[in-house]
Amino acid sequence: MRPPLSEIDSLPWEATYAALPDRFYARLGPTPVARPQWVRLNRPLARQLGLEPQSLAGEAGLAVFAGNRVPAGADPVAQAYAGHQFGHFVPQLGDGRALLLGELIDVDGVRRDIQLKGAGPTPFSRGGDGRAPIGPVVREYLASEAMAALGIPTTRTLAAVATGETVWRHSPEPGGVLTRVASSHVRVGTFEYFARRGDQAAVRRLADYVLVRHYPHCTWAPQPYQALLEAVATATAELIAGWMHVGFIHGVMNTDNLSVAGETIDYGPFGFLDAFDPGTVYSSIDHFGRYAFDQQPAIGEWNLARLAEALLPLLDDDPDSAVDRAREALSRYRPHFEAVHRAGLRAKIGLAEARPGDDDLVHDLLRRMAAEGADWTLTFRRLGELDGTDARGDDGFRQGFRDPQAADAWLSAWRARLMAERRSDAERRAAMRAVNPAFVLRNHLAQWAVDAATERLDFAPMERLLGVLADPWSDQPEHADLARPPEMGQAVVRTFCGT
Ligand code: AMP
Ligand code: MG
């Protein structure tokens, strides 16, 4: 038996990214913090990574997750990337406050990046302090774990620690470090970084890296890079359809915040819908609604077009043919998004089969929800509790609409449509419970946990939310207060990057 201190020094680190050429990153270690303190270790995730939680939980783990000690075998780097921010190209962003410790192969054989976020300045900090306040650490922990439980591809959170130091934002706040686990941290902006420099060798090297790491089946395609673009487009379409189904608004879909692995990454001013309004924007810096809820599918496509531009030289020696290939690959995005999105919405209203008129039925409901301020999550959850033929129990559902009568005509049409379904009412209800969560990380709940952490280093609200959000599909009656929409005055209408 090794003593705990050395266990964390015998992790099977791999470093395929840090083995890429020097210009892909800056090699440096984290900046130690004053008085690190545990907030939380994600034990199930540690086990998924093949790690024994006990070996990470104590002082040795705390030192590693605070950035006070680089574990043996890790080779930390800050990754270089660029990106279009709100439509404007920024040639150099990069990890300004994050360090990739290395990669671990999880128990399913999947390679995972382990990254410290808030670990101190790097050559990419551009004047920033390289730190993270504890509030955004708590928000990202909650959101990433909630999304994972909802079955939406996402980065995860392995650990959160408080630093015992103060970071200055609008006011002094306690600092924190979050340990992020990702399929990789390659972004659309990573490709843009090299493409804009005219460094085609690096673009090719990165594309080959992504092919092998994320889309190995594409290496056999007649044109692997076209297949890669198509695969990223398909993954992105599915990701954004997933967001639309659970009412998630990313908030800053800049190309540097779009993973080529099709995972939700960079939880900043994100939010979940309460009352449905398709134009909902939470980000305080998104003045024109570029990243509003209903804009996300189109922005995904816009971002993919930036990836396509970066890949053009790899697609064909002849520029016109390269553009044709890019168009061809990108043309898969829309129809794929529509198909997945539609199927998901059909499932949300309990339809197992597709019939003409279903889209109209769905959109009629969405229109009424928007007009009557109906809550996104509760409306679908309650619909799943209604009887397929008997309208006598409809009141709870109807009361979710400002004018409950607005729901009646729709419910009649819905029941008429249900008659054409072959499965039983009980099966339909069970299926609806499995796609319409009872709990999402509502903004006022996230704010409650953030405030407690920021003001008092009190992580009890965070703990309670994590427990409930780990199983969003069950009713958990003892936590009914966390399923409710915000009351007047509780609603959070703006979220800040708060980074
Ligand atoms: P984000 O909005 O988190 O996607 O970050 C955009 C860019 O700003 C990235 O290059 C970040 O690394 C960088 N950044 C954000 N916050 C900080 C910070 N506190 N210190 C240094 N760089 C930062
Ligand atoms: Mg980012």
Short mmCIF file of C-alpha atoms and ligand atoms in Angstrom, two decimals:
data_model
loop_
_atom_site.label_atom_id
_atom_site.label_comp_id
_atom_site.label_asym_id
_atom_site.label_seq_id
_atom_site.Cartn_x
_atom_site.Cartn_y
_atom_site.Cartn_z
CA MET A 1 0.00 0.00 0.00
CA ARG A 2 1.31 3.41 -0.95
CA PRO A 3 0.65 6.21 1.49
CA PRO A 4 -1.95 8.72 0.19
CA LEU A 5 0.63 11.38 -0.57
CA SER A 6 2.26 9.29 -3.21
CA GLU A 7 -0.97 7.84 -4.61
CA ILE A 8 -1.82 11.13 -6.23
CA ASP A 9 1.71 11.10 -7.60
CA SER A 10 1.19 7.82 -9.38
CA LEU A 11 -1.76 8.71 -11.60
CA PRO A 12 -1.44 7.41 -15.16
CA TRP A 13 -1.19 10.81 -16.81
CA GLU A 14 -1.00 11.00 -20.57
CA ALA A 15 -0.17 14.11 -22.56
CA THR A 16 -1.13 13.78 -26.21
CA TYR A 17 -2.00 17.48 -26.46
CA ALA A 18 1.18 18.62 -24.77
CA ALA A 19 3.06 16.43 -27.27
CA LEU A 20 1.85 18.62 -30.14
CA PRO A 21 4.26 21.30 -31.38
CA ASP A 22 5.26 24.07 -28.96
CA ARG A 23 3.17 26.71 -30.67
CA PHE A 24 -0.05 24.95 -29.59
CA TYR A 25 0.36 26.02 -25.96
CA ALA A 26 2.48 27.62 -23.29
CA ARG A 27 4.08 25.25 -20.81
CA LEU A 28 3.85 26.49 -17.22
CA GLY A 29 2.66 25.48 -13.78
CA PRO A 30 -0.17 26.84 -11.66
CA THR A 31 0.35 29.74 -9.26
CA PRO A 32 -0.04 28.55 -5.65
CA VAL A 33 -2.80 30.00 -3.48
CA ALA A 34 -2.70 31.09 0.15
CA ARG A 35 -5.06 28.88 2.15
CA PRO A 36 -6.77 26.25 0.04
CA GLN A 37 -9.89 24.69 1.45
CA TRP A 38 -12.00 21.87 0.09
CA VAL A 39 -15.40 22.73 -1.33
CA ARG A 40 -16.19 19.43 -2.95
CA LEU A 41 -14.81 16.37 -4.68
CA ASN A 42 -17.03 14.68 -7.25
CA ARG A 43 -16.58 11.08 -6.12
CA PRO A 44 -18.66 9.33 -8.80
CA LEU A 45 -16.77 11.23 -11.47
CA ALA A 46 -13.44 10.34 -9.84
CA ARG A 47 -14.44 6.67 -10.04
CA GLN A 48 -15.49 7.14 -13.67
CA LEU A 49 -11.96 8.40 -14.28
CA GLY A 50 -10.59 5.25 -12.73
CA LEU A 51 -9.40 7.09 -9.62
CA GLU A 52 -9.94 6.06 -6.02
CA PRO A 53 -11.77 9.03 -4.43
CA GLN A 54 -10.01 8.42 -1.12
CA SER A 55 -6.67 9.06 -2.76
CA LEU A 56 -7.86 12.48 -3.95
CA ALA A 57 -9.94 13.62 -1.02
CA GLY A 58 -7.37 14.65 1.57
CA GLU A 59 -4.66 17.26 1.85
CA ALA A 60 -2.71 15.87 -1.08
CA GLY A 61 -5.71 16.19 -3.39
CA LEU A 62 -6.50 19.64 -2.06
CA ALA A 63 -2.98 20.80 -2.89
CA VAL A 64 -3.29 19.45 -6.42
CA PHE A 65 -6.77 20.85 -7.10
CA ALA A 66 -5.77 24.25 -5.70
CA GLY A 67 -2.76 24.36 -8.00
CA ASN A 68 -0.32 24.31 -5.09
CA ARG A 69 1.32 21.10 -6.20
CA VAL A 70 1.71 19.61 -9.66
CA PRO A 71 1.23 15.87 -9.33
CA ALA A 72 4.08 13.73 -10.58
CA GLY A 73 3.69 12.87 -14.26
CA ALA A 74 1.47 15.84 -15.10
CA ASP A 75 2.78 18.32 -17.67
CA PRO A 76 0.62 21.44 -17.37
CA VAL A 77 0.03 23.65 -20.40
CA ALA A 78 -2.17 26.62 -21.25
CA GLN A 79 -3.74 26.06 -24.65
CA ALA A 80 -3.60 28.66 -27.41
CA TYR A 81 -6.76 29.59 -29.29
CA ALA A 82 -8.47 32.49 -31.01
CA GLY A 83 -12.14 33.11 -31.57
CA HIS A 84 -14.97 35.19 -32.88
CA GLN A 85 -16.46 37.01 -29.91
CA PHE A 86 -19.91 38.43 -30.66
CA GLY A 87 -18.99 38.21 -34.34
CA HIS A 88 -15.61 39.95 -34.08
CA PHE A 89 -12.41 38.04 -34.59
CA VAL A 90 -9.87 38.11 -31.76
CA PRO A 91 -6.64 36.51 -33.01
CA GLN A 92 -5.36 35.50 -29.60
CA LEU A 93 -7.39 34.38 -26.62
CA GLY A 94 -6.08 31.14 -25.15
CA ASP A 95 -6.31 29.77 -21.63
CA GLY A 96 -5.94 32.96 -19.64
CA ARG A 97 -6.72 31.29 -16.36
CA ALA A 98 -6.77 27.60 -17.06
CA LEU A 99 -4.13 24.92 -17.17
CA LEU A 100 -4.45 21.52 -18.73
CA LEU A 101 -2.83 19.15 -16.23
CA GLY A 102 -2.98 16.26 -18.65
CA GLU A 103 -5.22 13.46 -19.79
CA LEU A 104 -6.56 10.36 -18.08
CA ILE A 105 -8.25 7.39 -19.71
CA ASP A 106 -11.57 6.75 -18.01
CA VAL A 107 -13.06 3.36 -17.17
CA ASP A 108 -14.85 3.30 -20.55
CA GLY A 109 -11.57 3.87 -22.36
CA VAL A 110 -12.36 7.50 -23.19
CA ARG A 111 -9.53 10.02 -23.00
CA ARG A 112 -10.43 12.93 -20.70
CA ASP A 113 -8.70 16.27 -20.21
CA ILE A 114 -8.17 17.34 -16.61
CA GLN A 115 -7.95 21.11 -16.39
CA LEU A 116 -7.59 23.56 -13.53
CA LYS A 117 -9.68 26.69 -14.06
CA GLY A 118 -8.64 29.73 -12.03
CA ALA A 119 -5.10 28.47 -11.46
CA GLY A 120 -3.30 31.76 -12.04
CA PRO A 121 -2.11 33.92 -14.92
CA THR A 122 -0.68 32.51 -18.13
CA PRO A 123 0.87 34.14 -21.20
CA PHE A 124 -2.72 34.30 -22.54
CA SER A 125 -4.16 36.26 -19.62
CA ARG A 126 -4.20 39.60 -21.47
CA GLY A 127 -4.10 41.60 -18.25
CA GLY A 128 -6.57 39.36 -16.40
CA ASP A 129 -5.73 37.96 -12.98
CA GLY A 130 -5.96 34.33 -14.02
CA ARG A 131 -8.34 33.66 -11.16
CA ALA A 132 -11.97 32.71 -10.67
CA PRO A 133 -14.31 33.87 -7.93
CA ILE A 134 -16.00 31.11 -5.96
CA GLY A 135 -19.45 32.11 -7.31
CA PRO A 136 -18.77 31.17 -10.95
CA VAL A 137 -17.01 28.01 -9.71
CA VAL A 138 -20.19 26.99 -7.90
CA ARG A 139 -22.32 27.91 -10.92
CA GLU A 140 -20.21 25.86 -13.31
CA TYR A 141 -20.12 22.89 -10.94
CA LEU A 142 -23.91 22.94 -10.62
CA ALA A 143 -24.59 23.50 -14.31
CA SER A 144 -22.18 20.94 -15.67
CA GLU A 145 -23.40 18.23 -13.32
CA ALA A 146 -27.05 19.15 -13.95
CA MET A 147 -26.53 18.96 -17.71
CA ALA A 148 -24.75 15.62 -17.40
CA ALA A 149 -27.68 14.22 -15.42
CA LEU A 150 -30.02 15.50 -18.14
CA GLY A 151 -28.02 13.47 -20.64
CA ILE A 152 -26.63 16.46 -22.50
CA PRO A 153 -22.99 16.23 -23.57
CA THR A 154 -21.01 18.51 -21.31
CA THR A 155 -17.72 19.07 -19.59
CA ARG A 156 -17.85 17.87 -16.00
CA THR A 157 -16.53 19.10 -12.68
CA LEU A 158 -14.19 16.87 -10.71
CA ALA A 159 -13.40 19.22 -7.85
CA ALA A 160 -13.92 22.69 -6.45
CA VAL A 161 -11.74 24.37 -3.87
CA ALA A 162 -11.67 27.78 -2.24
CA THR A 163 -8.32 29.53 -2.39
CA GLY A 164 -8.38 31.60 0.79
CA GLU A 165 -7.53 34.58 -1.42
CA THR A 166 -9.63 37.51 -2.56
CA VAL A 167 -10.32 38.23 -6.19
CA TRP A 168 -11.53 41.65 -7.26
CA ARG A 169 -14.46 41.89 -9.65
CA HIS A 170 -17.23 44.42 -9.04
CA SER A 171 -16.36 43.91 -5.39
CA PRO A 172 -13.96 41.68 -3.44
CA GLU A 173 -14.95 38.03 -3.63
CA PRO A 174 -13.46 34.79 -2.34
CA GLY A 175 -11.44 32.95 -4.95
CA GLY A 176 -11.89 29.39 -6.16
CA VAL A 177 -10.42 26.81 -8.50
CA LEU A 178 -12.53 24.40 -10.51
CA THR A 179 -11.21 21.18 -11.96
CA ARG A 180 -12.85 20.63 -15.31
CA VAL A 181 -13.03 17.31 -17.10
CA ALA A 182 -13.59 17.46 -20.86
CA SER A 183 -13.51 15.13 -23.84
CA SER A 184 -10.98 17.69 -24.99
CA HIS A 185 -10.56 21.43 -24.92
CA VAL A 186 -10.19 21.85 -28.68
CA ARG A 187 -12.51 24.61 -29.80
CA VAL A 188 -13.50 26.02 -33.17
CA GLY A 189 -11.28 28.90 -32.09
CA THR A 190 -8.28 26.59 -31.82
CA PHE A 191 -8.50 26.00 -35.57
CA GLU A 192 -9.05 29.69 -36.21
CA TYR A 193 -5.92 30.55 -34.23
CA PHE A 194 -3.66 28.71 -36.68
CA ALA A 195 -5.71 29.37 -39.82
CA ARG A 196 -5.58 33.13 -39.31
CA ARG A 197 -1.80 32.94 -38.93
CA GLY A 198 -1.59 31.07 -42.21
CA ASP A 199 -0.06 28.14 -40.33
CA GLN A 200 -1.52 25.38 -42.47
CA ALA A 201 0.80 22.75 -41.09
CA ALA A 202 -0.64 23.39 -37.63
CA VAL A 203 -4.23 23.33 -38.92
CA ARG A 204 -3.53 19.95 -40.46
CA ARG A 205 -1.83 18.69 -37.33
CA LEU A 206 -4.79 19.81 -35.20
CA ALA A 207 -7.31 18.28 -37.60
CA ASP A 208 -5.44 14.99 -37.51
CA TYR A 209 -5.39 15.18 -33.72
CA VAL A 210 -9.15 15.78 -33.53
CA LEU A 211 -9.83 13.03 -36.08
CA VAL A 212 -7.98 10.45 -34.03
CA ARG A 213 -9.24 11.64 -30.68
CA HIS A 214 -12.92 12.33 -31.42
CA TYR A 215 -13.91 11.01 -34.81
CA PRO A 216 -11.67 8.03 -35.60
CA HIS A 217 -14.27 6.58 -38.01
CA CYS A 218 -13.74 9.63 -40.23
CA THR A 219 -10.13 8.70 -40.91
CA TRP A 220 -11.44 6.03 -43.30
CA ALA A 221 -13.62 8.44 -45.29
CA PRO A 222 -12.61 9.35 -48.88
CA GLN A 223 -11.97 12.92 -47.67
CA PRO A 224 -11.29 12.67 -43.91
CA TYR A 225 -11.32 16.43 -43.26
CA GLN A 226 -14.67 16.86 -44.97
CA ALA A 227 -15.94 13.94 -42.89
CA LEU A 228 -14.51 15.65 -39.81
CA LEU A 229 -16.38 18.87 -40.56
CA GLU A 230 -19.55 16.90 -41.14
CA ALA A 231 -19.08 15.00 -37.88
CA VAL A 232 -18.55 18.19 -35.89
CA ALA A 233 -21.62 19.70 -37.57
CA THR A 234 -23.70 16.67 -36.66
CA ALA A 235 -22.47 16.62 -33.06
CA THR A 236 -23.14 20.35 -32.72
CA ALA A 237 -26.65 19.96 -34.15
CA GLU A 238 -27.43 17.27 -31.58
CA LEU A 239 -25.92 19.29 -28.77
CA ILE A 240 -27.94 22.41 -29.55
CA ALA A 241 -31.13 20.39 -30.03
CA GLY A 242 -30.50 19.02 -26.52
CA TRP A 243 -30.14 22.57 -25.18
CA MET A 244 -33.41 23.60 -26.84
CA HIS A 245 -35.25 20.65 -25.33
CA VAL A 246 -34.32 21.47 -21.74
CA GLY A 247 -34.52 25.24 -22.19
CA PHE A 248 -30.80 25.90 -21.81
CA ILE A 249 -29.30 29.16 -23.02
CA HIS A 250 -25.52 29.06 -23.28
CA GLY A 251 -25.20 32.82 -23.30
CA VAL A 252 -21.81 33.24 -25.01
CA MET A 253 -21.61 31.00 -28.06
CA ASN A 254 -18.41 32.58 -29.29
CA THR A 255 -16.35 30.28 -31.47
CA ASP A 256 -13.83 29.92 -28.65
CA ASN A 257 -16.64 28.50 -26.53
CA LEU A 258 -17.71 25.84 -29.02
CA SER A 259 -16.02 22.50 -28.49
CA VAL A 260 -15.29 20.44 -31.59
CA ALA A 261 -16.20 17.39 -29.51
CA GLY A 262 -19.85 18.47 -29.40
CA GLU A 263 -19.83 19.12 -25.66
CA THR A 264 -21.27 22.05 -23.74
CA ILE A 265 -18.27 24.04 -22.53
CA ASP A 266 -17.55 27.33 -20.76
CA TYR A 267 -20.44 27.98 -18.44
CA GLY A 268 -20.50 31.75 -18.08
CA PRO A 269 -23.70 33.78 -18.30
CA PHE A 270 -25.84 30.76 -19.10
CA GLY A 271 -29.38 30.18 -17.88
CA PHE A 272 -32.36 27.87 -18.02
CA LEU A 273 -35.73 29.17 -19.16
CA ASP A 274 -38.38 29.80 -16.56
CA ALA A 275 -41.39 31.32 -18.39
CA PHE A 276 -40.99 30.53 -22.06
CA ASP A 277 -39.94 33.44 -24.21
CA PRO A 278 -38.07 32.42 -27.35
CA GLY A 279 -36.02 35.62 -27.32
CA THR A 280 -34.72 35.13 -23.78
CA VAL A 281 -31.24 36.51 -23.18
CA TYR A 282 -29.55 36.38 -19.78
CA SER A 283 -26.07 37.59 -20.58
CA SER A 284 -25.58 41.16 -19.45
CA ILE A 285 -23.18 41.77 -22.33
CA ASP A 286 -25.42 40.40 -25.10
CA HIS A 287 -27.12 43.67 -25.94
CA PHE A 288 -28.44 42.61 -29.33
CA GLY A 289 -29.69 39.16 -28.41
CA ARG A 290 -27.12 37.46 -30.63
CA TYR A 291 -27.12 34.44 -28.32
CA ALA A 292 -30.82 34.46 -27.38
CA PHE A 293 -32.52 31.10 -26.81
CA ASP A 294 -34.04 30.85 -30.27
CA GLN A 295 -30.88 32.11 -32.01
CA GLN A 296 -28.76 29.19 -30.83
CA PRO A 297 -29.36 26.86 -33.79
CA ALA A 298 -28.41 29.59 -36.25
CA ILE A 299 -25.39 30.65 -34.23
CA GLY A 300 -24.22 27.06 -34.13
CA GLU A 301 -24.27 27.08 -37.92
CA TRP A 302 -22.46 30.41 -38.06
CA ASN A 303 -19.73 29.05 -35.79
CA LEU A 304 -19.41 25.92 -37.91
CA ALA A 305 -18.92 28.11 -40.97
CA ARG A 306 -15.90 29.64 -39.19
CA LEU A 307 -14.54 26.12 -38.65
CA ALA A 308 -15.16 25.34 -42.30
CA GLU A 309 -13.18 28.43 -43.34
CA ALA A 310 -10.26 27.33 -41.21
CA LEU A 311 -10.34 23.86 -42.74
CA LEU A 312 -10.67 24.99 -46.39
CA PRO A 313 -7.03 24.40 -47.36
CA LEU A 314 -7.35 20.80 -46.18
CA LEU A 315 -10.54 20.12 -48.09
CA ASP A 316 -9.18 20.42 -51.61
CA ASP A 317 -6.18 21.91 -53.44
CA ASP A 318 -8.58 23.69 -55.73
CA PRO A 319 -10.19 26.56 -53.75
CA ASP A 320 -13.56 26.27 -55.51
CA SER A 321 -13.76 22.56 -54.88
CA ALA A 322 -12.76 23.17 -51.26
CA VAL A 323 -15.68 25.57 -50.85
CA ASP A 324 -18.00 23.02 -52.44
CA ARG A 325 -16.84 20.38 -50.00
CA ALA A 326 -17.30 22.74 -47.05
CA ARG A 327 -20.82 23.59 -48.24
CA GLU A 328 -21.62 19.95 -48.67
CA ALA A 329 -20.46 19.13 -45.13
CA LEU A 330 -22.24 22.09 -43.55
CA SER A 331 -25.45 21.34 -45.43
CA ARG A 332 -25.91 18.39 -43.06
CA TYR A 333 -26.28 20.65 -40.04
CA ARG A 334 -29.74 22.17 -40.58
CA PRO A 335 -31.66 19.05 -41.55
CA HIS A 336 -29.99 17.08 -38.79
CA PHE A 337 -30.77 19.74 -36.21
CA GLU A 338 -34.38 19.97 -37.41
CA ALA A 339 -34.87 16.22 -37.32
CA VAL A 340 -33.44 15.82 -33.80
CA HIS A 341 -35.16 18.93 -32.51
CA ARG A 342 -38.54 17.92 -33.92
CA ALA A 343 -38.29 14.38 -32.64
CA GLY A 344 -37.40 15.71 -29.20
CA LEU A 345 -40.33 18.12 -29.13
CA ARG A 346 -42.68 15.36 -30.27
CA ALA A 347 -41.43 13.22 -27.43
CA LYS A 348 -41.89 16.09 -25.00
CA ILE A 349 -45.61 16.18 -25.79
CA GLY A 350 -45.85 12.41 -25.60
CA LEU A 351 -45.98 11.39 -29.25
CA ALA A 352 -44.11 8.22 -30.14
CA GLU A 353 -44.98 8.32 -33.82
CA ALA A 354 -44.58 11.10 -36.36
CA ARG A 355 -47.70 12.21 -38.20
CA PRO A 356 -48.57 15.13 -40.44
CA GLY A 357 -49.64 18.09 -38.34
CA ASP A 358 -47.43 17.21 -35.35
CA ASP A 359 -45.14 20.19 -35.85
CA ASP A 360 -48.14 22.51 -35.96
CA LEU A 361 -49.44 20.98 -32.76
CA VAL A 362 -46.09 21.54 -31.04
CA HIS A 363 -45.76 25.09 -32.32
CA ASP A 364 -49.28 25.95 -31.31
CA LEU A 365 -48.38 24.92 -27.76
CA LEU A 366 -45.15 26.93 -27.84
CA ARG A 367 -47.01 30.00 -29.09
CA ARG A 368 -49.54 29.72 -26.30
CA MET A 369 -46.81 29.15 -23.72
CA ALA A 370 -44.96 32.26 -24.87
CA ALA A 371 -48.13 34.37 -24.99
CA GLU A 372 -49.29 33.20 -21.57
CA GLY A 373 -45.96 33.15 -19.70
CA ALA A 374 -46.02 29.40 -19.14
CA ASP A 375 -42.98 27.86 -17.50
CA TRP A 376 -40.89 25.77 -19.89
CA THR A 377 -40.00 22.93 -17.54
CA LEU A 378 -43.24 22.69 -15.57
CA THR A 379 -45.55 22.85 -18.58
CA PHE A 380 -44.06 19.73 -20.15
CA ARG A 381 -43.67 17.93 -16.83
CA ARG A 382 -47.31 18.55 -15.94
CA LEU A 383 -48.50 17.62 -19.40
CA GLY A 384 -46.95 14.22 -18.77
CA GLU A 385 -49.19 13.77 -15.75
CA LEU A 386 -52.46 14.42 -17.59
CA ASP A 387 -54.86 11.70 -18.55
CA GLY A 388 -54.99 10.96 -22.25
CA THR A 389 -58.76 11.11 -22.45
CA ASP A 390 -60.16 12.67 -19.29
CA ALA A 391 -59.85 16.46 -18.92
CA ARG A 392 -60.98 16.56 -15.30
CA GLY A 393 -57.44 16.63 -13.90
CA ASP A 394 -56.25 19.43 -16.19
CA ASP A 395 -56.32 22.27 -13.73
CA GLY A 396 -52.72 22.15 -12.52
CA PHE A 397 -51.53 22.30 -16.12
CA ARG A 398 -54.01 25.04 -17.08
CA GLN A 399 -53.00 27.21 -14.11
CA GLY A 400 -49.52 27.47 -15.56
CA PHE A 401 -50.94 29.75 -18.25
CA ARG A 402 -51.80 33.34 -17.35
CA ASP A 403 -55.16 32.74 -18.99
CA PRO A 404 -55.88 29.06 -18.26
CA GLN A 405 -58.43 28.97 -21.08
CA ALA A 406 -55.57 29.44 -23.53
CA ALA A 407 -54.60 25.85 -22.74
CA ASP A 408 -58.01 24.29 -23.36
CA ALA A 409 -58.27 24.33 -27.15
CA TRP A 410 -54.74 23.00 -27.35
CA LEU A 411 -55.43 20.20 -24.90
CA SER A 412 -58.44 19.12 -26.99
CA ALA A 413 -56.34 18.97 -30.13
CA TRP A 414 -53.61 17.10 -28.23
CA ARG A 415 -56.05 14.49 -26.91
CA ALA A 416 -57.48 14.01 -30.38
CA ARG A 417 -53.94 13.38 -31.64
CA LEU A 418 -53.17 10.96 -28.80
CA MET A 419 -56.01 8.73 -30.06
CA ALA A 420 -53.84 7.90 -33.06
CA GLU A 421 -50.98 6.63 -30.84
CA ARG A 422 -50.62 2.91 -30.37
CA ARG A 423 -49.05 2.85 -26.93
CA SER A 424 -51.01 2.90 -23.70
CA ASP A 425 -51.57 6.02 -21.66
CA ALA A 426 -49.38 4.66 -18.87
CA GLU A 427 -46.54 4.02 -21.30
CA ARG A 428 -46.95 7.50 -22.73
CA ARG A 429 -46.77 9.08 -19.28
CA ALA A 430 -43.69 7.09 -18.31
CA ALA A 431 -41.99 8.08 -21.56
CA MET A 432 -42.83 11.74 -20.94
CA ARG A 433 -41.37 11.59 -17.44
CA ALA A 434 -38.14 10.33 -18.95
CA VAL A 435 -37.76 13.29 -21.33
CA ASN A 436 -39.33 16.14 -19.35
CA PRO A 437 -37.28 16.82 -16.22
CA ALA A 438 -38.92 17.91 -12.99
CA PHE A 439 -35.80 19.84 -11.99
CA VAL A 440 -33.43 22.08 -13.88
CA LEU A 441 -30.89 24.53 -12.48
CA ARG A 442 -33.21 27.49 -12.45
CA ASN A 443 -31.39 30.79 -12.34
CA HIS A 444 -32.72 31.86 -8.97
CA LEU A 445 -31.58 28.55 -7.49
CA ALA A 446 -28.10 28.92 -8.94
CA GLN A 447 -28.04 32.46 -7.56
CA TRP A 448 -29.06 31.20 -4.11
CA ALA A 449 -26.11 28.78 -4.08
CA VAL A 450 -23.73 31.40 -5.49
CA ASP A 451 -24.74 34.01 -2.91
CA ALA A 452 -24.32 31.62 0.01
CA ALA A 453 -20.88 30.60 -1.26
CA THR A 454 -19.77 34.15 -1.99
CA GLU A 455 -21.09 35.78 1.16
CA ARG A 456 -20.43 33.07 3.75
CA LEU A 457 -18.47 30.27 2.08
CA ASP A 458 -21.63 28.31 2.77
CA PHE A 459 -21.93 25.39 0.39
CA ALA A 460 -25.08 23.82 1.84
CA PRO A 461 -27.38 25.17 -0.92
CA MET A 462 -24.93 23.87 -3.53
CA GLU A 463 -24.94 20.45 -1.88
CA ARG A 464 -28.71 20.32 -1.76
CA LEU A 465 -29.04 21.34 -5.41
CA LEU A 466 -26.43 18.83 -6.55
CA GLY A 467 -28.31 16.07 -4.77
CA VAL A 468 -31.62 16.95 -6.39
CA LEU A 469 -30.26 17.74 -9.86
CA ALA A 470 -28.44 14.41 -10.00
CA ASP A 471 -31.85 12.80 -10.53
CA PRO A 472 -33.89 15.36 -12.47
CA TRP A 473 -36.41 12.79 -13.71
CA SER A 474 -37.97 11.85 -10.37
CA ASP A 475 -40.46 14.04 -8.58
CA GLN A 476 -38.64 14.07 -5.22
CA PRO A 477 -41.69 15.54 -3.41
CA GLU A 478 -39.56 16.54 -0.42
CA HIS A 479 -37.77 18.97 -2.75
CA ALA A 480 -40.90 20.35 -4.45
CA ASP A 481 -39.78 23.89 -3.63
CA LEU A 482 -36.83 23.44 -6.02
CA ALA A 483 -39.13 22.48 -8.89
CA ARG A 484 -41.12 25.70 -8.72
CA PRO A 485 -40.51 28.71 -10.93
CA PRO A 486 -39.21 31.84 -9.22
CA GLU A 487 -41.73 33.94 -7.36
CA MET A 488 -42.12 37.63 -8.09
CA GLY A 489 -38.86 39.35 -7.26
CA GLN A 490 -36.89 36.09 -7.28
CA ALA A 491 -36.45 35.89 -11.03
CA VAL A 492 -32.93 36.45 -12.30
CA VAL A 493 -33.11 38.31 -15.57
CA ARG A 494 -29.39 38.95 -16.13
CA THR A 495 -26.38 36.82 -15.51
CA PHE A 496 -22.85 38.15 -15.71
CA CYS A 497 -19.80 36.43 -17.03
CA GLY A 498 -18.66 37.08 -13.49
CA THR A 499 -15.35 35.60 -14.41
P1 AMP B 1 -14.57 33.18 -21.34
O1 AMP B 1 -15.49 34.33 -21.39
O2 AMP B 1 -14.51 32.51 -19.98
O3 AMP B 1 -14.84 32.18 -22.42
O4 AMP B 1 -13.11 33.74 -21.55
C1 AMP B 1 -12.71 34.45 -22.70
C2 AMP B 1 -11.22 34.64 -22.64
O5 AMP B 1 -10.85 35.45 -21.52
C3 AMP B 1 -10.43 33.37 -22.51
O6 AMP B 1 -9.25 33.53 -23.23
C4 AMP B 1 -10.16 33.30 -21.03
O7 AMP B 1 -9.05 32.51 -20.72
C5 AMP B 1 -9.93 34.75 -20.70
N1 AMP B 1 -10.22 35.06 -19.29
C6 AMP B 1 -11.42 35.07 -18.68
N2 AMP B 1 -11.30 35.41 -17.39
C7 AMP B 1 -9.98 35.62 -17.15
C8 AMP B 1 -9.22 36.00 -16.01
N3 AMP B 1 -9.79 36.23 -14.83
N4 AMP B 1 -7.88 36.12 -16.17
C9 AMP B 1 -7.30 35.89 -17.35
N5 AMP B 1 -7.95 35.55 -18.45
C10 AMP B 1 -9.29 35.40 -18.38
MG MG B 2 -14.24 30.64 -23.05
#
